[in-house]
Coordinates of N, CA and C in Angstrom, one line a residue:
Q1 N 0.7 -1.1 -0.1 CA 0.2 -0.3 0.1 C 1.2 1.2 0.4
T2 N 1.1 2.0 -0.6 CA 1.3 3.5 -1.1 C -0.1 4.4 -0.5
T3 N 0.3 4.7 0.6 CA -0.2 6.0 0.3 C -0.1 7.5 2.2
L4 N -0.4 8.4 1.3 CA 0.0 9.9 2.4 C -1.0 10.3 2.5
V5 N -1.5 10.2 3.7 CA -2.2 11.5 3.9 C -1.9 12.9 5.3
E6 N -2.4 14.0 4.3 CA -1.9 15.4 5.2 C -2.9 15.7 6.0
S7 N -2.2 16.2 7.2 CA -3.6 17.1 8.0 C -3.3 18.2 8.8
G8 N -3.8 19.0 9.3 CA -2.8 19.9 10.1 C -3.2 21.4 9.7
G9 N -3.5 21.5 7.7 CA -3.9 22.5 7.8 C -4.3 23.4 8.1
G10 N -5.6 24.7 8.2 CA -6.1 25.8 8.4 C -5.5 27.3 8.3
S11 N -6.6 27.6 8.6 CA -6.0 29.4 9.3 C -5.7 30.0 10.1
V12 N -4.3 31.2 9.9 CA -4.3 31.2 10.9 C -4.0 33.0 10.6
Q13 N -3.3 33.5 11.7 CA -3.0 34.5 11.0 C -1.7 35.4 11.7
G14 N -1.6 35.7 9.9 CA 0.6 36.2 9.8 C 0.9 36.8 11.6
G15 N 2.2 36.0 11.4 CA 3.2 35.8 12.4 C 3.1 34.3 13.8
G16 N 1.8 33.9 13.4 CA 1.6 32.5 13.8 C 2.1 31.0 13.2
S17 N 1.8 30.1 14.0 CA 2.1 28.6 14.0 C 1.4 27.5 13.9
L18 N 1.4 27.1 12.4 CA 0.4 25.7 12.4 C 1.6 24.5 12.6
T19 N 1.3 23.2 12.3 CA 2.4 22.0 12.3 C 1.2 21.3 11.4
L20 N 1.8 20.9 9.9 CA 1.2 19.8 9.6 C 2.1 17.9 10.3
S21 N 0.8 17.5 9.4 CA 1.5 16.5 9.5 C 1.3 15.4 8.0
C22 N 1.8 14.6 8.1 CA 1.7 13.6 6.9 C 2.1 12.0 7.1
V23 N 0.7 11.4 7.1 CA 0.8 9.3 7.5 C 1.2 8.8 6.5
A24 N 2.4 8.7 6.8 CA 3.1 7.4 5.5 C 2.4 6.1 5.3
S25 N 2.5 5.7 4.9 CA 2.2 3.8 4.6 C 3.1 3.7 5.1
P26 N 4.2 2.4 5.1 CA 5.5 2.3 6.0 C 6.8 1.9 4.5
L27 N 5.8 1.2 3.3 CA 6.3 1.6 2.3 C 6.9 2.8 2.4
L28 N 6.5 3.3 2.0 CA 6.5 5.2 2.0 C 6.8 5.6 3.0
Y29 N 7.5 5.3 3.9 CA 8.1 6.8 5.2 C 9.2 6.0 5.4
S30 N 9.7 4.7 4.1 CA 10.9 4.6 4.8 C 12.1 5.3 3.2
S31 N 10.9 5.6 2.9 CA 11.9 6.5 1.8 C 12.8 7.4 1.7
Y32 N 14.1 7.0 0.9 CA 15.2 8.1 1.3 C 15.0 9.1 1.8
C33 N 14.3 10.0 0.0 CA 13.6 11.3 0.8 C 12.2 11.6 1.0
L34 N 11.7 12.0 1.4 CA 10.7 12.8 2.0 C 10.5 14.1 1.8
A35 N 9.6 14.6 1.3 CA 9.5 16.1 1.3 C 7.8 17.2 1.6
W36 N 8.3 17.9 1.4 CA 7.0 18.7 1.3 C 7.2 19.4 0.4
F37 N 5.9 20.1 -0.6 CA 5.5 20.8 -1.4 C 4.2 21.7 -1.5
R38 N 4.8 22.7 -1.6 CA 3.5 24.0 -1.6 C 3.3 24.6 -3.4
Q39 N 2.0 24.9 -3.0 CA 1.5 25.2 -4.5 C 0.0 26.3 -3.9
A40 N 0.6 27.2 -4.5 CA -0.5 28.3 -4.3 C -1.3 29.1 -5.5
P41 N -2.1 29.1 -5.9 CA -3.3 29.4 -7.0 C -2.8 30.5 -7.7
G42 N -2.4 29.8 -9.0 CA -1.7 30.2 -10.7 C -0.2 30.1 -10.5
K43 N 0.1 29.3 -9.7 CA 1.8 29.2 -9.3 C 2.4 27.9 -9.3
E44 N 3.6 27.8 -9.3 CA 4.3 26.5 -10.4 C 3.8 25.9 -8.4
R45 N 3.8 24.8 -8.3 CA 4.4 23.6 -7.4 C 5.9 23.9 -7.0
E46 N 6.1 24.3 -6.1 CA 7.7 24.6 -4.8 C 8.0 23.7 -4.0
G47 N 9.1 23.1 -3.6 CA 9.6 22.2 -2.4 C 10.0 23.5 -1.7
V48 N 9.9 23.1 -0.9 CA 9.4 23.8 0.9 C 10.5 22.9 1.6
A49 N 10.5 22.2 1.8 CA 11.5 21.2 3.1 C 11.3 19.6 2.3
V50 N 13.2 18.9 2.6 CA 13.3 17.7 2.6 C 14.1 17.3 3.1
F51 N 13.8 16.3 3.8 CA 14.3 15.1 4.8 C 15.0 13.8 4.1
E52 N 16.0 13.9 4.2 CA 17.2 13.3 3.4 C 18.1 11.6 4.3
G53 N 17.1 10.3 3.8 CA 17.6 9.2 4.9 C 17.8 9.8 6.6
V54 N 18.7 9.7 7.0 CA 18.4 9.4 8.6 C 18.3 10.5 10.2
G55 N 18.8 11.9 9.0 CA 18.3 12.8 9.8 C 19.1 14.4 8.6
K56 N 19.9 14.5 7.7 CA 19.9 15.7 6.8 C 18.9 16.6 6.0
T57 N 18.5 17.3 6.1 CA 17.6 18.5 6.0 C 17.7 19.0 5.1
K58 N 17.3 20.2 4.2 CA 17.2 21.3 3.4 C 15.7 21.6 3.2
Y59 N 16.3 23.1 3.3 CA 14.7 24.2 3.1 C 14.7 24.8 1.9
S60 N 13.7 25.6 1.4 CA 14.3 26.8 0.4 C 14.5 28.2 1.1
D61 N 15.0 28.8 0.9 CA 15.6 30.4 0.5 C 14.2 30.9 2.0
S62 N 12.5 30.5 1.2 CA 11.7 31.3 1.9 C 11.2 31.0 3.0
V63 N 12.0 29.4 3.6 CA 10.9 29.0 4.8 C 12.3 29.0 5.7
N64 N 13.6 28.7 5.1 CA 14.8 28.2 5.9 C 15.2 29.8 7.1
G65 N 14.3 28.8 8.5 CA 14.6 29.3 10.2 C 13.4 29.6 10.8
R66 N 12.4 29.3 9.3 CA 10.6 29.2 10.5 C 10.2 28.2 10.1
F67 N 10.6 27.2 9.2 CA 10.4 26.0 9.4 C 11.4 24.7 9.3
T68 N 10.9 23.3 9.9 CA 11.4 23.1 10.4 C 11.0 21.3 10.3
I69 N 11.3 20.4 9.8 CA 11.0 19.2 9.0 C 11.9 18.4 10.0
A70 N 10.5 17.1 9.9 CA 10.8 16.1 10.8 C 10.4 15.1 11.0
R71 N 10.7 13.9 11.5 CA 9.6 12.6 11.3 C 9.7 12.1 12.9
D72 N 8.7 11.2 12.6 CA 8.2 10.1 14.0 C 8.3 9.4 13.5
G73 N 8.7 8.1 13.8 CA 9.1 6.9 13.5 C 8.3 6.3 14.0
A74 N 8.0 6.1 15.3 CA 7.1 5.7 15.8 C 5.4 5.6 15.5
K75 N 4.9 6.9 14.5 CA 4.3 7.1 14.2 C 3.5 6.4 12.2
N76 N 4.9 6.5 11.9 CA 5.1 7.1 10.6 C 4.4 8.2 9.7
T77 N 4.8 9.1 10.1 CA 4.4 10.3 10.0 C 5.9 11.3 9.8
L78 N 5.8 12.4 8.7 CA 6.2 13.7 9.0 C 5.5 14.8 8.9
L79 N 6.9 15.7 9.2 CA 5.9 17.0 10.4 C 6.6 17.9 9.2
L80 N 5.8 18.4 9.7 CA 6.6 20.3 9.4 C 6.1 21.2 10.1
Q81 N 7.2 21.9 11.2 CA 6.5 22.4 12.1 C 6.9 23.9 10.9
M82 N 5.8 24.8 11.4 CA 5.5 26.0 10.4 C 5.0 27.5 11.9
T83 N 6.5 28.4 11.4 CA 6.1 29.1 12.5 C 6.8 30.6 12.1
S84 N 6.4 32.2 12.7 CA 6.1 33.3 11.8 C 5.7 33.6 10.5
L85 N 4.6 32.4 10.4 CA 3.6 32.3 9.1 C 3.9 33.8 8.3
K86 N 3.8 34.3 7.4 CA 3.1 35.0 6.3 C 2.2 35.1 5.8
S87 N 1.3 36.3 5.5 CA 1.0 35.9 4.0 C 1.3 35.5 2.7
E88 N 2.4 35.1 2.2 CA 3.2 34.6 1.0 C 3.5 33.0 1.1
D89 N 3.3 32.2 2.9 CA 2.9 30.9 3.0 C 1.5 30.1 2.8
T90 N 0.8 31.5 2.0 CA -0.6 30.9 1.8 C -0.4 30.1 0.3
A91 N -1.0 28.2 0.6 CA -0.6 28.0 -0.5 C -1.5 26.8 -0.1
T92 N -1.4 25.3 -1.1 CA -1.9 23.8 -0.4 C -0.5 23.2 -0.5
Y93 N -0.3 22.5 1.0 CA 0.7 22.1 1.3 C 1.1 20.2 0.8
Y94 N 2.1 19.6 0.0 CA 1.9 18.1 0.1 C 2.6 18.1 0.6
C95 N 2.6 16.6 1.3 CA 3.8 15.2 0.8 C 3.7 14.9 -0.1
A96 N 5.6 14.5 -0.5 CA 5.6 13.2 -1.5 C 6.7 12.6 -0.8
A97 N 6.8 11.3 -1.8 CA 8.1 10.2 -1.0 C 8.2 9.1 -2.8
G98 N 8.8 8.4 -2.6 CA 9.4 7.5 -3.2 C 10.8 8.1 -3.9
S99 N 11.7 9.1 -3.5 CA 13.1 10.0 -4.8 C 13.8 9.3 -3.6
N100 N 14.9 8.6 -5.0 CA 16.1 9.1 -3.8 C 17.5 10.3 -4.0
I101 N 17.1 10.7 -4.6 CA 17.4 12.4 -5.0 C 17.1 13.1 -4.4
C102 N 17.6 13.0 -3.3 CA 16.6 14.6 -2.3 C 16.7 15.5 -2.6
T103 N 16.4 16.2 -3.4 CA 15.6 18.0 -4.0 C 14.3 18.3 -3.9
F104 N 14.5 19.7 -4.7 CA 12.7 20.1 -4.9 C 12.6 20.0 -6.2
N105 N 12.7 19.0 -7.2 CA 12.1 18.9 -8.1 C 11.0 17.9 -8.3
A106 N 10.2 18.0 -8.4 CA 8.8 17.6 -7.7 C 8.6 16.6 -8.9
D107 N 9.6 16.5 -9.8 CA 9.2 15.1 -11.0 C 9.6 14.2 -11.1
L108 N 10.5 14.2 -9.6 CA 11.4 13.2 -9.4 C 10.6 12.4 -7.7
Y109 N 9.5 12.3 -7.3 CA 8.5 12.4 -6.3 C 7.5 11.9 -6.9
P110 N 7.5 10.1 -6.9 CA 6.6 9.5 -7.9 C 5.0 10.2 -6.7
Y111 N 5.0 9.7 -5.4 CA 3.8 9.9 -5.0 C 3.7 10.6 -3.6
W112 N 1.9 11.6 -4.0 CA 2.0 12.4 -3.6 C 0.5 12.3 -2.2
G113 N 0.3 13.4 -1.4 CA -0.8 12.8 -0.2 C -2.0 13.8 -1.5
Q114 N -2.6 14.3 -0.6 CA -4.0 14.8 -1.4 C -3.8 16.1 -1.4
G115 N -3.2 16.5 -0.1 CA -2.7 18.1 -0.2 C -3.4 18.4 1.1
T116 N -3.2 19.6 2.2 CA -4.0 20.3 2.5 C -3.5 21.5 3.0
Q117 N -4.7 22.4 3.0 CA -5.1 23.8 2.8 C -4.9 24.5 4.1
V118 N -3.2 25.8 3.5 CA -3.1 26.2 4.4 C -3.1 28.0 3.9
T119 N -3.9 29.0 4.8 CA -4.6 30.1 5.0 C -3.6 31.4 6.4
V120 N -2.9 31.8 4.9 CA -2.3 33.3 6.4 C -2.9 34.4 5.9
S121 N -3.7 34.8 7.2 CA -3.8 36.4 6.6 C -2.9 37.4 7.5
A122 N -3.0 38.5 6.6 CA -2.2 39.6 7.4 C -3.2 40.7 8.4

């Protein structure tokens, strides 16, 4: 079974925080690369954060220092802790898995969740 199910999105005021969760099936949770992407209306999907292997992480410049990606092995869950949220963070957030090359190239990830909406008001 290959499933990714995101949750935790919602509406928040600028400066606030949210934590997104992505529960993965065991097969996908064992992926070398697990990532978060986002897509705002009218814009291309962009990489936000990648968890590589057993502990290496990478962030886009736009979220570095504000977002933290983490794995909870006990729950097969990928987390994205978001702080100091800005209106430009408004987007649908997706988790992705299945790539062995941990980049922000969405084409390299064959498995995707359905997305969870994050709306940040000014």
